[in-house]
Tab-separated table of C-alpha atoms in Angstrom:
chain	number	residue	atom	x	y	z
A	1	MET	CA	9.968	11.458	9.837
A	2	SER	CA	13.624	12.016	10.432
A	3	ASP	CA	15.676	14.968	9.277
A	4	LYS	CA	17.526	12.611	6.952
A	5	THR	CA	14.433	12.087	4.823
A	6	THR	CA	12.940	15.584	4.563
A	7	THR	CA	11.259	15.941	1.192
A	8	PRO	CA	13.539	17.236	-1.569
A	9	TRP	CA	10.702	18.410	-3.816
A	10	SER	CA	9.406	21.943	-3.433
A	11	ALA	CA	5.839	22.995	-2.647
A	12	GLY	CA	3.460	22.781	-5.580
A	13	ALA	CA	5.243	19.839	-7.196
A	14	ALA	CA	3.815	17.431	-9.766
A	15	THR	CA	5.194	14.184	-11.133
A	16	GLY	CA	4.291	11.043	-13.051
A	17	ILE	CA	3.900	7.510	-11.760
A	18	GLY	CA	6.349	5.669	-14.000
A	19	SER	CA	5.268	4.197	-17.313
A	20	MET	CA	5.054	6.104	-20.584
A	21	PRO	CA	3.749	5.007	-23.997
A	22	GLY	CA	5.949	3.857	-26.867
A	23	GLY	CA	9.462	2.499	-26.943
A	24	ASP	CA	11.744	5.488	-27.535
A	25	ALA	CA	13.774	6.051	-24.357
A	26	ARG	CA	15.177	9.402	-25.493
A	27	GLU	CA	11.759	10.779	-26.417
A	28	ALA	CA	10.289	9.640	-23.079
A	29	ALA	CA	13.161	11.162	-21.077
A	30	LYS	CA	12.919	14.399	-23.048
A	31	THR	CA	9.155	14.627	-22.377
A	32	VAL	CA	9.421	13.888	-18.671
A	33	THR	CA	12.356	16.183	-17.928
A	34	GLY	CA	10.906	18.953	-20.070
A	35	SER	CA	7.470	18.796	-18.448
A	36	LEU	CA	8.343	18.219	-14.786
A	37	GLU	CA	10.874	20.734	-13.527
A	38	ARG	CA	10.364	20.041	-9.794
A	39	LEU	CA	10.108	16.241	-9.717
A	40	PRO	CA	11.089	14.477	-12.981
A	41	TYR	CA	11.376	10.704	-13.017
A	42	LEU	CA	12.974	7.802	-14.851
A	43	PRO	CA	10.339	6.615	-17.374
A	44	GLU	CA	9.388	2.969	-17.874
A	45	LEU	CA	8.458	1.800	-21.386
A	46	PRO	CA	6.663	-1.571	-21.056
A	47	ALA	CA	5.549	-1.540	-24.711
A	48	ARG	CA	9.054	-2.764	-25.625
A	49	GLY	CA	8.186	-6.178	-24.208
A	50	PRO	CA	9.422	-8.552	-21.483
A	51	GLY	CA	12.139	-6.987	-19.389
A	52	ALA	CA	10.745	-3.485	-19.877
A	53	ASP	CA	7.632	-4.352	-17.865
A	54	MET	CA	7.651	-3.442	-14.183
A	55	ILE	CA	8.178	-6.994	-12.899
A	56	GLY	CA	10.921	-7.831	-15.406
A	57	ARG	CA	12.643	-4.498	-14.872
A	58	THR	CA	12.835	-5.059	-11.118
A	59	ALA	CA	13.806	-8.715	-11.542
A	60	GLY	CA	16.813	-7.433	-13.474
A	61	LEU	CA	17.892	-5.458	-10.402
A	62	LEU	CA	17.951	-8.460	-8.069
A	63	VAL	CA	21.274	-9.679	-6.696
A	64	GLU	CA	21.997	-13.432	-6.946
A	65	VAL	CA	18.344	-14.080	-7.841
A	66	TYR	CA	17.433	-14.388	-11.513
A	67	ALA	CA	14.230	-14.774	-13.497
A	68	HIS	CA	13.086	-15.778	-16.965
A	69	VAL	CA	9.807	-15.518	-18.858
A	70	GLU	CA	7.368	-18.433	-18.980
A	71	PRO	CA	3.919	-18.382	-20.645
A	72	SER	CA	2.456	-17.819	-17.163
A	73	GLY	CA	4.810	-14.946	-16.284
A	74	TRP	CA	8.209	-14.393	-14.701
A	75	ARG	CA	9.793	-17.410	-12.974
A	76	ILE	CA	12.871	-17.590	-10.744
A	77	SER	CA	15.912	-19.175	-12.450
A	78	ASP	CA	19.193	-20.740	-11.339
A	79	ARG	CA	21.309	-18.391	-13.433
A	80	PRO	CA	20.968	-15.223	-15.529
A	81	GLY	CA	19.727	-15.808	-19.058
A	82	ARG	CA	18.498	-13.921	-22.095
A	83	ASP	CA	15.545	-12.346	-20.270
A	84	THR	CA	17.728	-11.042	-17.437
A	85	ARG	CA	20.201	-9.586	-19.939
A	86	ARG	CA	17.356	-7.962	-21.866
A	87	ALA	CA	15.900	-6.371	-18.716
A	88	ARG	CA	19.278	-4.950	-17.742
A	89	SER	CA	19.859	-3.688	-21.283
A	90	TRP	CA	16.514	-1.853	-21.387
A	91	LEU	CA	17.232	-0.244	-18.025
A	92	GLY	CA	20.700	0.807	-19.175
A	93	GLU	CA	19.181	2.427	-22.269
A	94	ASP	CA	16.671	4.309	-20.108
A	95	LEU	CA	19.392	5.505	-17.750
A	96	ASP	CA	21.552	6.677	-20.657
A	97	ALA	CA	18.631	8.746	-21.979
A	98	LEU	CA	17.857	10.192	-18.553
A	99	GLU	CA	21.503	11.105	-18.038
A	100	GLU	CA	21.543	12.912	-21.380
A	101	PHE	CA	18.571	15.115	-20.486
A	102	THR	CA	19.591	15.847	-16.874
A	103	GLN	CA	23.036	17.319	-17.475
A	104	GLY	CA	23.604	19.919	-14.757
A	105	TYR	CA	20.284	19.134	-13.084
A	106	GLU	CA	20.013	19.785	-9.362
A	107	GLY	CA	16.872	18.777	-7.524
A	108	ALA	CA	14.621	15.835	-6.807
A	109	LEU	CA	14.638	12.901	-9.249
A	110	LYS	CA	12.341	9.878	-8.853
A	111	VAL	CA	13.095	6.287	-9.847
A	112	SER	CA	10.784	3.292	-9.446
A	113	ALA	CA	10.972	-0.396	-8.583
A	114	VAL	CA	8.400	-3.001	-7.672
A	115	GLY	CA	8.088	-3.471	-3.921
A	116	PRO	CA	8.811	-6.788	-2.181
A	117	TRP	CA	5.201	-7.956	-1.826
A	118	THR	CA	4.028	-7.292	-5.362
A	119	LEU	CA	7.274	-8.918	-6.523
A	120	ALA	CA	6.604	-11.982	-4.345
A	121	ALA	CA	3.043	-12.188	-5.682
A	122	ALA	CA	4.229	-11.999	-9.298
A	123	LEU	CA	7.444	-14.057	-9.395
A	124	GLU	CA	6.926	-17.808	-9.681
A	125	LEU	CA	9.011	-20.476	-8.013
A	126	ARG	CA	10.157	-23.490	-10.031
A	127	ASN	CA	6.874	-25.299	-9.273
A	128	GLY	CA	4.870	-22.484	-10.865
A	129	GLU	CA	3.444	-21.131	-7.601
A	130	ALA	CA	4.050	-17.550	-6.518
A	131	ALA	CA	6.972	-16.939	-4.188
A	132	LEU	CA	4.386	-15.347	-1.895
A	133	GLY	CA	3.430	-18.808	-0.630
A	134	ASP	CA	6.951	-19.550	0.650
A	135	PRO	CA	8.045	-17.370	3.615
A	136	GLY	CA	11.704	-18.256	3.041
A	137	ALA	CA	11.491	-17.223	-0.612
A	138	CYS	CA	9.873	-13.947	0.438
A	139	ARG	CA	12.739	-13.222	2.817
A	140	ASP	CA	15.301	-14.045	0.122
A	141	LEU	CA	13.551	-11.794	-2.390
A	142	THR	CA	13.432	-8.919	0.086
A	143	ALA	CA	17.159	-9.233	0.843
A	144	SER	CA	18.042	-9.496	-2.859
A	145	LEU	CA	15.869	-6.503	-3.731
A	146	ALA	CA	17.391	-4.423	-0.940
A	147	GLU	CA	20.900	-5.120	-2.219
A	148	GLY	CA	19.920	-4.503	-5.836
A	149	LEU	CA	18.284	-1.185	-4.997
A	150	ARG	CA	21.400	0.025	-3.174
A	151	GLY	CA	23.398	-0.520	-6.356
A	152	HIS	CA	20.736	0.952	-8.632
A	153	LEU	CA	20.335	4.124	-6.585
A	154	ALA	CA	24.090	4.561	-6.385
A	155	ASP	CA	24.304	4.226	-10.188
A	156	VAL	CA	21.620	6.874	-10.711
A	157	ARG	CA	23.412	9.179	-8.314
A	158	ARG	CA	26.680	8.748	-10.235
A	159	ARG	CA	24.929	9.552	-13.497
A	160	VAL	CA	23.053	12.592	-12.139
A	161	PRO	CA	25.326	13.834	-9.337
A	162	GLY	CA	23.280	16.951	-8.594
A	163	ALA	CA	20.080	15.022	-7.989
A	164	ARG	CA	18.463	14.080	-4.696
A	165	ILE	CA	17.114	10.630	-5.532
A	166	VAL	CA	13.576	9.646	-4.525
A	167	LEU	CA	12.596	5.967	-4.679
A	168	GLN	CA	9.064	4.898	-5.564
A	169	LEU	CA	8.070	1.354	-4.586
A	170	ASP	CA	5.193	0.071	-6.708
A	171	GLU	CA	2.948	-2.162	-4.597
A	172	PRO	CA	-0.336	-2.676	-6.499
A	173	SER	CA	-0.735	-6.169	-4.980
A	174	LEU	CA	-0.171	-5.052	-1.385
A	175	THR	CA	-3.857	-4.957	-0.417
A	176	ALA	CA	-4.425	-8.407	-1.952
A	177	VAL	CA	-1.418	-9.794	-0.040
A	178	LEU	CA	-2.824	-8.450	3.238
A	179	ARG	CA	-6.317	-9.774	2.500
A	180	GLY	CA	-5.230	-13.191	1.295
A	181	SER	CA	-6.780	-12.748	-2.152
A	182	VAL	CA	-3.755	-13.480	-4.377
A	183	LYS	CA	-4.742	-16.538	-6.427
A	184	THR	CA	-2.646	-19.708	-6.587
A	185	ALA	CA	-1.453	-21.102	-9.936
A	186	SER	CA	-4.604	-23.230	-10.322
A	187	GLY	CA	-6.838	-20.205	-9.816
A	188	TYR	CA	-9.097	-22.189	-7.491
A	189	ARG	CA	-7.502	-21.146	-4.209
A	190	THR	CA	-5.771	-18.102	-2.793
A	191	HIS	CA	-2.555	-17.702	-0.881
A	192	ARG	CA	-2.920	-17.197	2.838
A	193	ALA	CA	-2.874	-13.586	4.018
A	194	VAL	CA	0.565	-12.465	5.152
A	195	ASP	CA	0.759	-11.175	8.706
A	196	ARG	CA	0.731	-7.370	8.752
A	197	ALA	CA	3.814	-7.234	10.971
A	198	VAL	CA	5.735	-9.344	8.435
A	199	VAL	CA	4.565	-7.125	5.569
A	200	GLU	CA	5.551	-3.996	7.469
A	201	GLY	CA	8.936	-5.438	8.435
A	202	ALA	CA	9.908	-6.257	4.847
A	203	LEU	CA	8.911	-2.806	3.657
A	204	ARG	CA	10.876	-1.252	6.505
A	205	ASP	CA	13.931	-3.280	5.468
A	206	ILE	CA	13.684	-2.046	1.868
A	207	ILE	CA	13.106	1.563	2.918
A	208	GLY	CA	16.078	1.358	5.282
A	209	ALA	CA	18.307	-0.097	2.576
A	210	ALA	CA	17.292	2.663	0.169
A	211	GLY	CA	18.110	5.272	2.778
A	212	SER	CA	21.709	4.089	2.941
A	213	ALA	CA	22.252	4.883	-0.745
A	214	GLN	CA	22.534	8.645	-0.087
A	215	GLU	CA	24.310	10.477	2.695
A	216	ASP	CA	21.206	12.574	3.332
A	217	GLY	CA	18.841	9.607	3.085
A	218	THR	CA	16.535	8.494	0.296
A	219	PRO	CA	12.869	9.460	0.599
A	220	VAL	CA	10.640	6.516	-0.355
A	221	VAL	CA	7.172	6.855	-1.859
A	222	VAL	CA	4.974	3.744	-1.887
A	223	HIS	CA	2.498	3.609	-4.776
A	224	SER	CA	-0.616	1.467	-5.023
A	225	CYS	CA	-3.407	1.977	-7.543
A	226	ALA	CA	-5.673	-0.458	-5.630
A	227	PRO	CA	-8.454	0.428	-3.159
A	228	ASP	CA	-7.893	0.347	0.607
A	229	VAL	CA	-4.270	1.454	0.683
A	230	PRO	CA	-2.893	0.633	4.176
A	231	PHE	CA	-1.851	4.181	5.062
A	232	ALA	CA	-1.016	3.495	8.712
A	233	LEU	CA	1.124	0.448	7.899
A	234	LEU	CA	3.083	2.312	5.235
A	235	ARG	CA	3.608	5.279	7.533
A	236	ARG	CA	4.953	3.018	10.277
A	237	ALA	CA	7.244	1.304	7.769
A	238	GLY	CA	8.880	4.667	7.074
A	239	ALA	CA	7.310	5.823	3.803
A	240	THR	CA	7.907	9.512	3.138
A	241	GLY	CA	5.019	9.602	0.670
A	242	ILE	CA	2.024	7.471	-0.309
A	243	ALA	CA	0.734	7.541	-3.886
A	244	GLY	CA	-2.506	6.250	-5.344
A	245	ASP	CA	-5.568	6.774	-7.503
A	246	PHE	CA	-7.417	9.556	-5.701
A	247	SER	CA	-10.777	8.419	-7.096
A	248	LEU	CA	-10.507	5.156	-5.117
A	249	LEU	CA	-10.305	6.911	-1.744
A	250	THR	CA	-13.438	6.894	0.407
A	251	GLU	CA	-14.412	8.569	3.664
A	252	ARG	CA	-13.321	5.361	5.409
A	253	ASP	CA	-9.760	6.412	4.569
A	254	ASP	CA	-10.113	9.885	6.094
A	255	GLU	CA	-8.744	9.156	9.546
A	256	ALA	CA	-5.702	7.269	8.246
A	257	ILE	CA	-4.973	9.973	5.663
A	258	GLY	CA	-5.316	12.728	8.242
A	259	GLU	CA	-2.937	10.971	10.639
A	260	ALA	CA	-0.435	10.361	7.845
A	261	VAL	CA	-0.469	13.969	6.639
A	262	GLU	CA	-0.221	15.373	10.154
A	263	SER	CA	2.809	13.140	10.817
A	264	GLY	CA	4.561	14.604	7.765
A	265	THR	CA	3.731	12.003	5.094
A	266	THR	CA	3.205	13.468	1.616
A	267	LEU	CA	0.085	12.461	-0.319
A	268	PHE	CA	0.774	11.812	-4.003
A	269	ALA	CA	-2.733	12.386	-5.329
A	270	GLY	CA	-3.525	10.687	-8.641
A	271	VAL	CA	-6.235	13.053	-9.860
A	272	VAL	CA	-5.745	13.085	-13.658
A	273	PRO	CA	-6.953	10.125	-15.790
A	274	GLY	CA	-4.111	8.022	-17.191
A	275	THR	CA	-5.836	7.075	-20.451
A	276	ASP	CA	-7.012	9.289	-23.290
A	277	GLY	CA	-10.046	11.414	-22.603
A	278	PRO	CA	-11.110	14.999	-21.991
A	279	LEU	CA	-9.235	16.916	-19.304
A	280	SER	CA	-10.999	19.289	-16.941
A	281	ASP	CA	-9.560	22.663	-16.077
A	282	PRO	CA	-6.584	22.354	-13.674
A	283	ALA	CA	-8.518	23.803	-10.727
A	284	GLY	CA	-11.282	21.265	-11.303
A	285	SER	CA	-8.799	18.397	-11.224
A	286	VAL	CA	-7.784	19.247	-7.641
A	287	MET	CA	-11.227	20.149	-6.344
A	288	GLY	CA	-11.485	16.769	-4.614
A	289	VAL	CA	-8.187	17.362	-2.818
A	290	ARG	CA	-9.438	20.694	-1.479
A	291	THR	CA	-12.687	18.996	-0.388
A	292	LEU	CA	-10.716	16.291	1.445
A	293	TRP	CA	-8.660	18.929	3.259
A	294	ARG	CA	-11.799	20.731	4.416
A	295	ARG	CA	-13.389	17.458	5.527
A	296	LEU	CA	-10.292	16.580	7.564
A	297	GLY	CA	-10.123	20.051	9.091
A	298	LEU	CA	-6.558	20.531	7.875
A	299	ASN	CA	-4.987	23.933	7.268
A	300	PRO	CA	-5.442	24.833	3.563
A	301	GLY	CA	-2.083	26.584	3.696
A	302	THR	CA	-0.364	23.195	3.989
A	303	LEU	CA	-1.924	21.782	0.813
A	304	SER	CA	0.850	22.562	-1.651
A	305	GLU	CA	3.489	21.307	0.794
A	306	SER	CA	1.649	18.089	1.702
A	307	VAL	CA	0.343	17.054	-1.735
A	308	VAL	CA	2.097	16.182	-4.994
A	309	ILE	CA	-0.180	15.955	-8.042
A	310	THR	CA	0.120	12.934	-10.367
A	311	PRO	CA	-1.826	10.986	-12.974
A	312	ALA	CA	-4.119	8.309	-11.523
A	313	CYS	CA	-1.630	5.613	-12.550
A	314	GLY	CA	1.012	4.974	-15.205
A	315	LEU	CA	0.612	6.310	-18.745
A	316	ALA	CA	1.546	3.184	-20.724
A	317	GLY	CA	-2.005	2.922	-22.082
A	318	ALA	CA	-2.156	6.550	-23.221
A	319	SER	CA	-1.279	8.007	-26.601
A	320	PRO	CA	2.041	9.907	-26.698
A	321	ASP	CA	0.221	13.205	-27.244
A	322	TYR	CA	-2.134	12.614	-24.318
A	323	ALA	CA	0.756	11.577	-22.058
A	324	ARG	CA	2.485	14.902	-22.754
A	325	LYS	CA	-0.754	16.789	-22.069
A	326	VAL	CA	-1.339	14.904	-18.808
A	327	LEU	CA	2.074	15.775	-17.383
A	328	ALA	CA	1.622	19.436	-18.289
A	329	HIS	CA	-1.890	19.355	-16.815
A	330	CYS	CA	-0.557	17.914	-13.541
A	331	VAL	CA	1.925	20.788	-13.303
A	332	ARG	CA	-0.845	23.359	-13.824
A	333	ALA	CA	-3.127	21.593	-11.319
A	334	ALA	CA	-0.356	21.598	-8.705
A	335	GLY	CA	0.150	25.315	-9.385
A	336	SER	CA	-3.572	25.861	-8.826
A	337	LEU	CA	-3.310	24.253	-5.372
A	338	ALA	CA	-0.353	26.447	-4.490
A	339	ASP	CA	-1.931	29.648	-5.785
A	340	ASN	CA	-5.431	29.080	-4.397
A	341	PRO	CA	-5.436	26.498	-1.573
A	342	GLU	CA	-8.958	27.497	-0.491
């Protein structure tokens, strides 16, 4: 990891993944900024409908590539239409709310976008098939996303000038893309697995483009709430952090996690359930992280510097009250790691 992308969040940090319940941008921004002092983030509110969902939101960022909603999902268009305008309007509303509640803020601030491979698996071409099946379309999407993210990150920086922006790329379909298990439109076949070098190259292009949006570089966290996260691939592509549902990790992941952490990659550990239910005590929530550290033979003193605590995934399916409790719980759990790493 280069000096340009040293982590801007302090030891013992906690954050959310992205989505929040409800449709009130000001209330969501107030909750997030009030709960997460070390690593707040720009909330997503998919309950508002198409354009506020993660695919539509990112489609609205694309440059010279447009999309509209079909019954089957988002489909690439020739020109911007109502759905593109709606996506951009929702994002503008969210940014206005974030700007209001971050006046004078100095520190790390996380924003999210869908990564190139989940976007390619979700966006349909005019024939109804996923762009994933067309290598040329995948390259075009990657280039458009890179350009759109440069503009988006620059806009956030203008709005919150004291912030060090962190970009999260959401890639829940990444494992399926690598395995060749993304279904075609008919549902009877799957798209061919994409070569790992091609997958890595596109991610490296996006991470490099994001880095150019800030003079001191933009740290990029790649998030996947699927099993078998490709830790080594993401590390080689330049990810500063890797986020996921901690409960899906197995001992098969140990070696890759250990290598990633020892190379300086931060583990964003999703240890708190994202839907309503009882919460354990904060120390209990991070017990698995401590166990992993012991199993890997890593220095417990590095825990709070190498791990950021998060919910298991987004909070769109939670009640507003539970979402507030989860963020506060993540902060306390991160504090428990810092205070008692053993």
